[in-house]
Coordinates of N, CA and C in Angstrom, one line a residue:
X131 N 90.4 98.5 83.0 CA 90.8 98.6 84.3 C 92.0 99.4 84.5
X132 N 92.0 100.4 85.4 CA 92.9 101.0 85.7 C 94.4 100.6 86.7
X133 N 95.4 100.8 86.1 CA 96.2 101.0 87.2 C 96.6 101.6 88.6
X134 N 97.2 101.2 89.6 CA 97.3 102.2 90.9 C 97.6 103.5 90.0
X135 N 98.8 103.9 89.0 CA 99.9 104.9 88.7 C 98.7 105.5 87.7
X136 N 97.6 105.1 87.1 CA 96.8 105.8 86.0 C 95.7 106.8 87.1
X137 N 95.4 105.5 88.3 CA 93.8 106.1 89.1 C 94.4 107.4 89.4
X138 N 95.1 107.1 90.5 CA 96.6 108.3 91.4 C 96.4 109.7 90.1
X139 N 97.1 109.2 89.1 CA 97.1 110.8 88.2 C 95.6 111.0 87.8
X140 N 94.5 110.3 87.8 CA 93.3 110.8 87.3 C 92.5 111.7 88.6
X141 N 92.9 111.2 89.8 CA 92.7 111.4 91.0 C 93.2 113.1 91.5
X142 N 94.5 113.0 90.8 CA 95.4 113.9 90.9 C 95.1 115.2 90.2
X143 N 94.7 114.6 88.7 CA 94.0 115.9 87.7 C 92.8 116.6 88.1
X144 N 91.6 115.5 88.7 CA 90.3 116.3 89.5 C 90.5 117.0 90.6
X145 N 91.5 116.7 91.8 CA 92.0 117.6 92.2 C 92.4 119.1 91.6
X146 N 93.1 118.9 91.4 CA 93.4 120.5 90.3 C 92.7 121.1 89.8
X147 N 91.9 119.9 89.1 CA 90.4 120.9 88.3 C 89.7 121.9 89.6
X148 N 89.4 120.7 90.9 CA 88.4 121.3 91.9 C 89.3 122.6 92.2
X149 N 90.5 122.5 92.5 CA 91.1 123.6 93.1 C 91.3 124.9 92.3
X150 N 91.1 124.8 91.0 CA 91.0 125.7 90.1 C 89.8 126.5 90.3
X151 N 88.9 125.8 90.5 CA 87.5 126.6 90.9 C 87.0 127.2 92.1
X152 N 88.1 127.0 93.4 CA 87.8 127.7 94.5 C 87.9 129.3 94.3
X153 N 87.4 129.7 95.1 CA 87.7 131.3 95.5 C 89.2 131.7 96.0
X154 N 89.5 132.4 95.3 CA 90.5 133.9 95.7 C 91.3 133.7 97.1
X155 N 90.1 133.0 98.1 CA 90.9 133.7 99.5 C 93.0 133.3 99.3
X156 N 93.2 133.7 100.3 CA 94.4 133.6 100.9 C 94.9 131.9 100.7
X157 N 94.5 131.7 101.9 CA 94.2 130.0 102.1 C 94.5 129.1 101.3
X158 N 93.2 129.7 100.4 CA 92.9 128.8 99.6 C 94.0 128.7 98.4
X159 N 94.4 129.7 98.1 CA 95.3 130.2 96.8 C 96.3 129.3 96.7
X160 N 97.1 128.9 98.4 CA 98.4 128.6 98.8 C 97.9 126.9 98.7
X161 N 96.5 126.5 99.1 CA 96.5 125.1 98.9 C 96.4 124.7 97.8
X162 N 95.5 125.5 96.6 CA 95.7 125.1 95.4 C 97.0 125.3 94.9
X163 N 97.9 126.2 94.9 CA 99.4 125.9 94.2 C 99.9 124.8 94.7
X164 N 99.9 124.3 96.1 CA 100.6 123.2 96.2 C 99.8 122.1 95.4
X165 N 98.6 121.5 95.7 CA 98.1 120.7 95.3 C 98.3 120.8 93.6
X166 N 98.5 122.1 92.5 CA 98.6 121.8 91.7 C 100.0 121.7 91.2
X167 N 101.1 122.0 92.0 CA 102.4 121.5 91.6 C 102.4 119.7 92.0
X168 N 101.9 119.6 93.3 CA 101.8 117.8 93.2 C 101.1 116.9 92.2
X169 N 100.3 117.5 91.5 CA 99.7 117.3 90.4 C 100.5 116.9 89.2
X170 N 100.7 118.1 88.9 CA 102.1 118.4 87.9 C 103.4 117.5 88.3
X171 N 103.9 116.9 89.7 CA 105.0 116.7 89.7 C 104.5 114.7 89.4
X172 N 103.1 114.7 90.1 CA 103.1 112.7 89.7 C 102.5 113.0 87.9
X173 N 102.2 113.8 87.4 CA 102.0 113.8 85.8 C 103.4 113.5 85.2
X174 N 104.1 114.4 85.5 CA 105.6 114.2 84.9 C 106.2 113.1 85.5
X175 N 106.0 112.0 86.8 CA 106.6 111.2 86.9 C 105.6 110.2 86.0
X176 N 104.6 110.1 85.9 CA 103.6 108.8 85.4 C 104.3 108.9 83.8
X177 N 103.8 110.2 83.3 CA 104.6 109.9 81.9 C 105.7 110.1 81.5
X178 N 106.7 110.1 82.7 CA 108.0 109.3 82.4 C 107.9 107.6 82.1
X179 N 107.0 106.7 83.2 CA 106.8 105.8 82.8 C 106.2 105.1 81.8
X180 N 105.7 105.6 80.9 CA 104.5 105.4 79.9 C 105.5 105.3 78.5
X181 N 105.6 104.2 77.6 CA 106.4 104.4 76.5 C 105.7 105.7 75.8
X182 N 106.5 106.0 74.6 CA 106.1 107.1 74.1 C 105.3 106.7 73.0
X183 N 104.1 107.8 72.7 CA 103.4 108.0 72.1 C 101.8 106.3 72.2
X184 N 102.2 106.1 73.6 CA 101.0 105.4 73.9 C 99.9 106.1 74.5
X185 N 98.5 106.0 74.4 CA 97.4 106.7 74.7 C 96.8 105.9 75.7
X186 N 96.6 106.8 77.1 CA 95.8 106.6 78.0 C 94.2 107.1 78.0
X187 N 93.5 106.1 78.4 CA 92.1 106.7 78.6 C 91.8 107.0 80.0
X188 N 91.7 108.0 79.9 CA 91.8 109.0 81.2 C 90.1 109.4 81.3

């Protein structure tokens, strides 16, 4: 069973994947950067909280 803080970043990574695979346009470019720095920014907060060298199943 997952945590809120585990689903959130697994939630967070398929985002990015999806946005990785859009097209080129304009639009789109500017939604995927944000979406993939919000990505980036709850990854670096989740494993701030995570002791170190514990393994999540993602």
């Amino acid at each position: 069973m997952w945590t809120r803080t585990q689903r959130r970043v697994a939630e967070l990574r398929e985002m990015e994947r999806l946005c990785s695979d859009w097209a080129d346009d304009d639009v789109l470019v500017l939604a995927r950067d944000g979406l993939n720095a919000l990505a980036a920014d709850y990854r670096a907060a989740a494993d701030a909280m995570v002791p170190s060298g514990a393994v999540w199943d993602l």
